[in-house]
CSV table of C-alpha atoms and ligand atoms in Angstrom, one decimal:
chain,number,residue,atom,x,y,z
A,1,MET,CA,10.9,0.2,-19.3
A,2,GLN,CA,9.0,3.6,-17.9
A,3,TYR,CA,5.9,2.5,-15.3
A,4,LYS,CA,3.1,5.1,-14.3
A,5,TYR,CA,3.6,4.4,-10.8
A,6,SER,CA,6.8,2.7,-8.9
A,7,GLY,CA,9.0,3.6,-5.9
A,8,ILE,CA,7.8,4.2,-1.9
A,9,LEU,CA,4.0,5.0,-2.5
A,10,THR,CA,2.4,5.1,0.9
A,11,ALA,CA,-0.6,3.6,2.2
A,12,VAL,CA,-2.0,6.4,4.4
A,13,PRO,CA,-4.4,5.5,7.2
A,14,THR,CA,-7.9,7.2,7.5
A,15,PRO,CA,-7.9,9.6,11.2
A,16,PHE,CA,-11.2,9.5,12.2
A,17,ASP,CA,-12.4,12.4,15.8
A,18,GLY,CA,-13.4,11.0,18.5
A,19,ASP,CA,-17.4,10.1,17.6
A,20,GLY,CA,-15.7,8.3,14.2
A,21,ARG,CA,-16.4,10.9,11.6
A,22,LEU,CA,-13.0,11.5,8.8
A,23,ALA,CA,-10.6,13.9,10.4
A,24,ALA,CA,-10.3,15.7,6.9
A,25,GLY,CA,-7.5,18.2,8.1
A,26,LEU,CA,-5.6,15.5,10.0
A,27,LEU,CA,-5.6,13.8,6.5
A,28,SER,CA,-5.3,17.1,4.5
A,29,ASP,CA,-1.7,17.5,6.4
A,30,HIS,CA,-0.6,13.8,6.5
A,31,VAL,CA,-1.1,14.4,2.4
A,32,ARG,CA,1.1,17.7,2.1
A,33,ARG,CA,3.6,15.7,4.7
A,34,MET,CA,4.1,12.9,2.7
A,35,ALA,CA,4.4,15.0,-0.5
A,36,ALA,CA,7.1,17.1,1.3
A,37,ALA,CA,8.5,13.8,2.1
A,38,GLY,CA,8.8,12.5,-1.9
A,39,ALA,CA,6.2,10.2,-1.4
A,40,ASP,CA,5.7,8.7,-4.9
A,41,ALA,CA,1.8,8.3,-4.4
A,42,VAL,CA,-0.3,8.3,-1.2
A,43,VAL,CA,-2.9,4.7,-1.2
A,44,PRO,CA,-5.8,6.2,0.8
A,45,LEU,CA,-8.2,3.1,1.5
A,46,GLY,CA,-6.4,0.1,1.6
A,47,GLY,CA,-5.6,-1.9,4.5
A,48,THR,CA,-4.1,0.9,6.4
A,49,GLY,CA,-6.8,3.2,5.4
A,50,GLU,CA,-9.6,0.7,6.6
A,51,TYR,CA,-11.5,0.6,3.8
A,52,THR,CA,-13.5,-2.3,4.7
A,53,SER,CA,-15.4,0.0,8.1
A,54,LEU,CA,-16.3,2.7,6.1
A,55,THR,CA,-19.5,3.1,3.9
A,56,ALA,CA,-19.8,3.8,0.2
A,57,ALA,CA,-19.8,7.9,1.5
A,58,GLN,CA,-17.2,7.7,3.7
A,59,ARG,CA,-14.4,6.4,1.8
A,60,LEU,CA,-15.8,8.9,-0.7
A,61,ASN,CA,-15.3,11.8,1.3
A,62,VAL,CA,-11.6,10.7,2.2
A,63,VAL,CA,-11.2,10.4,-1.4
A,64,THR,CA,-11.8,13.9,-2.2
A,65,THR,CA,-10.3,15.2,1.2
A,66,CYS,CA,-6.7,13.1,-0.3
A,67,LEU,CA,-7.2,14.5,-4.0
A,68,GLU,CA,-7.8,18.2,-3.0
A,69,ALA,CA,-4.5,17.9,-0.5
A,70,ALA,CA,-2.6,16.2,-3.1
A,71,ASP,CA,-3.6,19.4,-5.4
A,72,GLY,CA,-2.7,16.9,-8.7
A,73,ALA,CA,1.0,16.7,-7.1
A,74,THR,CA,0.8,13.4,-6.0
A,75,PRO,CA,-0.8,10.5,-7.4
A,76,VAL,CA,-3.3,9.8,-5.3
A,77,ILE,CA,-4.3,5.9,-5.8
A,78,PRO,CA,-7.6,4.6,-3.4
A,79,GLY,CA,-7.9,1.5,-3.0
A,80,ILE,CA,-10.2,-0.5,-3.6
A,81,LEU,CA,-11.1,-3.4,-0.8
A,82,SER,CA,-14.6,-4.5,-1.8
A,83,PRO,CA,-15.2,-8.8,-1.5
A,84,GLY,CA,-17.2,-8.9,-5.0
A,85,LEU,CA,-17.6,-7.0,-8.8
A,86,GLY,CA,-21.1,-4.5,-7.4
A,87,ASP,CA,-19.6,-2.9,-4.8
A,88,ALA,CA,-16.2,-2.3,-6.3
A,89,VAL,CA,-17.8,-0.9,-9.0
A,90,ASP,CA,-19.6,1.5,-7.2
A,91,ASN,CA,-17.0,2.9,-5.5
A,92,ALA,CA,-14.3,3.0,-8.0
A,93,LYS,CA,-17.1,5.0,-10.7
A,94,ALA,CA,-17.5,7.1,-7.4
A,95,PHE,CA,-13.9,7.9,-6.7
A,96,VAL,CA,-13.1,8.0,-10.6
A,97,ALA,CA,-15.9,10.7,-10.7
A,98,ALA,CA,-14.2,12.8,-7.4
A,99,GLY,CA,-10.5,12.3,-9.8
A,100,ALA,CA,-9.2,8.8,-9.1
A,101,LYS,CA,-6.9,8.0,-12.3
A,102,ALA,CA,-6.0,4.6,-10.5
A,103,LEU,CA,-6.9,2.1,-8.8
A,104,MET,CA,-5.9,-0.4,-6.6
A,105,VAL,CA,-8.0,-3.0,-6.4
A,106,VAL,CA,-7.7,-6.5,-4.6
A,107,THR,CA,-8.6,-9.8,-5.5
A,108,PRO,CA,-12.0,-11.3,-5.1
A,109,TYR,CA,-12.7,-13.2,-2.1
A,110,TYR,CA,-14.8,-15.2,-0.1
A,111,PHE,CA,-16.2,-16.6,-2.7
A,112,ARG,CA,-13.0,-18.5,-3.2
A,113,PRO,CA,-12.1,-18.3,-6.5
A,114,THR,CA,-10.5,-20.5,-9.3
A,115,GLN,CA,-7.6,-18.3,-11.2
A,116,ASP,CA,-9.8,-17.9,-14.2
A,117,GLY,CA,-12.6,-17.2,-12.7
A,118,ILE,CA,-10.1,-14.0,-10.9
A,119,VAL,CA,-9.3,-13.1,-14.1
A,120,ASP,CA,-12.8,-12.9,-15.9
A,121,TYR,CA,-13.5,-10.5,-12.7
A,122,PHE,CA,-10.8,-7.8,-13.4
A,123,ARG,CA,-11.9,-8.3,-16.7
A,124,ALA,CA,-15.1,-7.3,-16.3
A,125,PHE,CA,-14.2,-4.3,-13.5
A,126,SER,CA,-11.9,-2.9,-16.6
A,127,ASP,CA,-14.8,-3.2,-18.4
A,128,ALA,CA,-16.9,-1.6,-16.5
A,129,VAL,CA,-14.7,1.2,-14.5
A,130,ASP,CA,-12.2,3.7,-16.5
A,131,ALA,CA,-9.1,3.9,-14.8
A,132,ASP,CA,-5.6,2.4,-14.1
A,133,ILE,CA,-5.3,-1.1,-12.2
A,134,ILE,CA,-3.2,-1.7,-9.5
A,135,LEU,CA,-4.0,-5.5,-8.6
A,136,TYR,CA,-3.9,-6.0,-4.9
A,137,GLU,CA,-3.1,-9.4,-3.6
A,138,ILE,CA,-2.7,-10.4,-0.1
A,139,PRO,CA,-3.2,-13.8,1.3
A,140,TYR,CA,-2.9,-13.7,4.7
A,141,ARG,CA,-5.9,-11.6,4.7
A,142,THR,CA,-8.0,-13.0,1.2
A,143,GLY,CA,-7.3,-16.2,1.1
A,144,VAL,CA,-6.3,-15.9,-2.6
A,145,SER,CA,-3.5,-16.5,-4.0
A,146,LEU,CA,-1.9,-15.4,-7.4
A,147,HIS,CA,-0.4,-18.4,-9.8
A,148,TYR,CA,2.4,-16.1,-11.4
A,149,GLU,CA,0.7,-17.5,-14.7
A,150,THR,CA,-2.0,-15.6,-13.8
A,151,VAL,CA,0.4,-12.9,-12.9
A,152,ASP,CA,1.1,-13.3,-16.5
A,153,ARG,CA,-2.5,-13.5,-17.7
A,154,LEU,CA,-3.8,-10.3,-15.4
A,155,ALA,CA,-1.0,-8.0,-17.1
A,156,GLU,CA,-2.2,-8.3,-20.9
A,157,LEU,CA,-5.1,-6.6,-19.9
A,158,THR,CA,-5.1,-2.9,-21.3
A,159,ARG,CA,-5.7,-1.6,-18.2
A,160,VAL,CA,-3.6,-3.2,-15.5
A,161,VAL,CA,-0.5,-1.2,-15.1
A,162,GLY,CA,0.6,-3.2,-11.7
A,163,ILE,CA,0.4,-5.2,-8.9
A,164,LYS,CA,1.2,-4.8,-5.4
A,165,ALA,CA,2.0,-8.2,-3.9
A,166,CYS,CA,1.5,-8.6,-0.5
A,167,ASN,CA,3.0,-12.4,-0.4
A,168,PRO,CA,6.2,-13.3,0.7
A,169,ASP,CA,6.2,-16.3,-0.9
A,170,LEU,CA,9.5,-15.4,-2.6
A,171,ALA,CA,9.4,-18.3,-5.5
A,172,GLN,CA,6.1,-17.1,-6.2
A,173,GLN,CA,7.6,-13.6,-6.7
A,174,MET,CA,10.0,-14.5,-8.3
A,175,ARG,CA,8.0,-15.9,-11.4
A,176,ALA,CA,5.8,-13.5,-11.4
A,177,ALA,CA,8.2,-10.6,-11.6
A,178,GLU,CA,10.1,-13.1,-14.8
A,179,LEU,CA,7.0,-12.9,-16.7
A,180,ALA,CA,6.0,-9.2,-15.7
A,181,ARG,CA,8.0,-7.3,-15.0
A,182,ASP,CA,8.0,-6.4,-18.9
A,183,LYS,CA,4.6,-5.3,-18.9
A,184,ILE,CA,3.6,-4.0,-15.8
A,185,ALA,CA,4.8,-2.0,-12.3
A,186,ILE,CA,5.8,-5.1,-9.3
A,187,LEU,CA,5.2,-3.1,-6.3
A,188,THR,CA,5.7,-4.8,-3.5
A,189,GLY,CA,3.7,-4.6,0.6
A,190,GLU,CA,6.1,-7.4,2.0
A,191,GLU,CA,8.1,-4.6,4.4
A,192,ASP,CA,9.6,-7.7,5.7
A,193,VAL,CA,11.9,-8.5,2.8
A,194,PHE,CA,11.4,-5.5,0.3
A,195,PRO,CA,14.8,-5.7,-0.5
A,196,LEU,CA,14.9,-8.4,-1.8
A,197,HIS,CA,11.6,-8.5,-3.8
A,198,ILE,CA,13.5,-4.9,-5.6
A,199,ALA,CA,16.5,-7.5,-6.1
A,200,MET,CA,13.8,-10.3,-7.9
A,201,GLY,CA,12.7,-6.7,-10.2
A,202,ALA,CA,9.8,-5.0,-8.0
A,203,VAL,CA,10.0,-1.2,-8.7
A,204,GLY,CA,8.8,-0.2,-5.6
A,205,GLY,CA,6.1,-0.7,-2.5
A,206,ILE,CA,3.1,-0.3,-0.8
A,207,ILE,CA,4.4,0.9,2.6
A,208,SER,CA,2.3,1.5,5.9
A,209,SER,CA,5.5,2.0,7.9
A,210,SER,CA,7.0,5.1,5.0
A,211,ASN,CA,4.1,7.2,7.0
A,212,LEU,CA,6.8,8.1,9.1
A,213,VAL,CA,10.1,7.2,7.5
A,214,PRO,CA,9.7,8.0,3.8
A,215,LYS,CA,13.0,9.5,2.6
A,216,GLN,CA,14.7,5.9,4.7
A,217,TRP,CA,12.9,4.0,3.1
A,218,ALA,CA,13.1,5.8,-0.7
A,219,ALA,CA,17.1,5.4,0.3
A,220,VAL,CA,16.3,1.6,0.8
A,221,LEU,CA,14.7,1.1,-2.6
A,222,ARG,CA,17.8,3.8,-4.5
A,223,LEU,CA,20.2,0.9,-2.7
A,224,ALA,CA,18.4,-1.4,-4.0
A,225,GLN,CA,17.8,-0.8,-7.2
A,226,GLU,CA,21.9,0.5,-8.2
A,227,GLY,CA,22.5,-3.4,-6.8
A,228,ARG,CA,23.8,-2.2,-3.5
A,229,LEU,CA,21.9,-5.0,-2.1
A,230,ALA,CA,24.1,-6.4,1.7
A,231,GLU,CA,23.8,-1.6,1.8
A,232,ALA,CA,19.8,-2.1,1.2
A,233,ILE,CA,19.4,-4.6,3.6
A,234,ALA,CA,21.7,-3.2,6.4
A,235,LEU,CA,19.2,-0.1,6.0
A,236,HIS,CA,16.6,-2.0,6.1
A,237,ALA,CA,17.9,-3.6,8.7
A,238,SER,CA,18.2,-0.6,10.2
A,239,LEU,CA,14.0,-0.1,10.0
A,240,ARG,CA,13.4,-3.7,11.5
A,241,PRO,CA,12.3,-2.5,15.2
A,242,LEU,CA,10.0,0.7,13.6
A,243,ILE,CA,8.6,-2.5,11.3
A,244,ASP,CA,8.6,-4.9,13.7
A,245,ALA,CA,6.0,-2.4,16.0
A,246,VAL,CA,4.6,-1.4,13.2
A,247,PHE,CA,2.8,-4.7,13.0
A,248,ALA,CA,2.9,-6.1,16.7
A,249,GLU,CA,-1.3,-5.6,16.3
A,250,PRO,CA,-3.7,-5.6,13.6
A,251,ASN,CA,-2.7,-3.0,11.1
A,252,PRO,CA,-3.0,0.1,11.5
A,253,ALA,CA,-3.8,0.7,15.0
A,254,PRO,CA,0.1,0.5,15.4
A,255,ILE,CA,1.0,3.3,12.6
A,256,LYS,CA,-2.2,5.3,14.1
A,257,ALA,CA,-1.0,5.2,17.6
A,258,ALA,CA,2.7,6.1,15.9
A,259,MET,CA,1.2,9.6,14.6
A,260,THR,CA,-0.9,9.6,17.6
A,261,LEU,CA,2.7,10.1,19.3
A,262,LEU,CA,3.8,12.7,16.6
A,263,GLY,CA,0.5,14.7,16.7
A,264,TRP,CA,-0.4,13.7,13.4
A,265,GLY,CA,-3.3,11.8,13.7
A,266,THR,CA,-5.6,9.5,16.0
A,267,PRO,CA,-5.6,6.1,17.8
A,268,ASP,CA,-9.1,5.6,17.0
A,269,VAL,CA,-9.4,3.0,14.6
A,270,LEU,CA,-13.0,1.2,13.6
A,271,PRO,CA,-14.7,-2.1,14.9
A,272,PRO,CA,-13.0,-5.3,14.9
A,273,LEU,CA,-9.8,-3.5,15.0
A,274,ARG,CA,-9.3,-2.0,18.7
A,275,ALA,CA,-6.7,0.5,19.4
A,276,ALA,CA,-2.5,-0.1,20.3
A,277,SER,CA,-2.4,-1.6,23.1
A,278,ALA,CA,-1.2,0.1,26.3
A,279,ALA,CA,2.8,-2.3,26.0
A,280,LEU,CA,2.5,-1.4,22.1
A,281,ARG,CA,2.1,2.6,22.7
A,282,GLU,CA,4.6,2.1,25.7
A,283,ARG,CA,6.9,-0.1,22.8
A,284,LEU,CA,6.4,2.9,20.1
A,285,ALA,CA,7.7,6.0,21.8
A,286,GLY,CA,10.9,3.8,22.6
A,287,VAL,CA,11.4,3.4,18.4
A,288,VAL,CA,9.4,5.7,16.8
A,289,PRO,CA,11.7,9.5,17.9
A,290,ALA,CA,15.1,7.9,16.7
A,291,SER,CA,13.3,6.5,13.5
A,292,ILE,CA,12.0,9.4,12.7
A,293,GLU,CA,16.1,11.7,13.7
A,294,ARG,CA,17.8,9.2,11.2
A,295,GLU,CA,15.1,10.7,8.3
A,296,SER,CA,18.3,13.4,7.8
A,297,THR,CA,20.7,10.8,8.2
A,298,VAL,CA,20.1,9.6,4.0
A,299,SER,CA,19.5,12.7,2.9
A,300,HIS,CA,23.0,12.5,0.4
A,301,PHE,CA,21.7,9.6,-1.7
A,302,PHE,CA,19.3,11.5,-2.6
A,303,SER,CA,21.8,15.2,-3.4
B,1,LIG,O1,-3.4,-0.6,3.2
B,1,LIG,C1,-2.7,-1.0,2.6
B,1,LIG,O2,-2.1,-0.8,1.6
B,1,LIG,C2,-1.2,-2.2,3.4
B,1,LIG,N1,-1.7,-3.0,4.3
B,1,LIG,C3,-1.2,-4.7,4.5
B,1,LIG,C4,-1.7,-4.5,5.4
B,1,LIG,O3,-2.6,-4.1,6.0
B,1,LIG,O4,-1.6,-6.0,6.0
B,1,LIG,C5,0.2,-4.0,4.8
B,1,LIG,C6,0.8,-3.0,3.4
B,1,LIG,O5,2.0,-2.6,4.0
B,1,LIG,C7,0.0,-2.0,3.2
């Protein structure tokens, strides 16, 4: 089956200047950096992009900046992380008017909705917004889990083309993939178990640490998709120190600290987040350079 979106899609952070304003030049440079590294898409305004901390105007500025930098060559799939329909549709329509063709839309939260209510929500969003939808399930942030049968029901919606599953429940993910993998693209957000999700039918992932090592993530994906699971797991294991550091404090503070180390960004995050601690910055200084150096060791997978 051909999927519109698959591979390594990088959740890019939103860089701020010292006054909390968008550092558009840094964002443009990073989108081009990801495109040059072969990212299959960039995903601004996810959790990594601090969607929930920004104004509607700031969000739209991020989207237009990414679209201009990507220049039609690399898909830009903005997140919609609003808790409910009105704000979600307003932001989505603005992003589509700016040129976005696909959106990553989180499950409605705060309401503690029923599974039927979740289906109603995405049906209403789909009726209101002319864009491809990648469902976004992340129970540890929203408190909302999708039953595997709900995933299958949502996969029947015309505009739903994928799901980003940030859910470490492998039994649930396996059942959802059995039902929906031939209808929509299963994308994992669980960096911790990425090879296993691929072995279960995921066709890629929306990843934060691929801001730093996109080629190594693409190599893990390539190995897993070729059935070379032991090699995929071994290569993934070499990323473990970086993955653990990037999620040692609330995302995206660590990834921003790592990018600051490389001269690619700034450490600033918006409340309630706090910049990475001095101890974590020291830990990243010991992990990031070596991880970046290993990017050149996987080029043979793509020759
Ligand atoms: O921003 C995202 O998209 C992601 N957010 C998740 C989180 O912040 O918990 C992690 C996932 O890898 C990507």
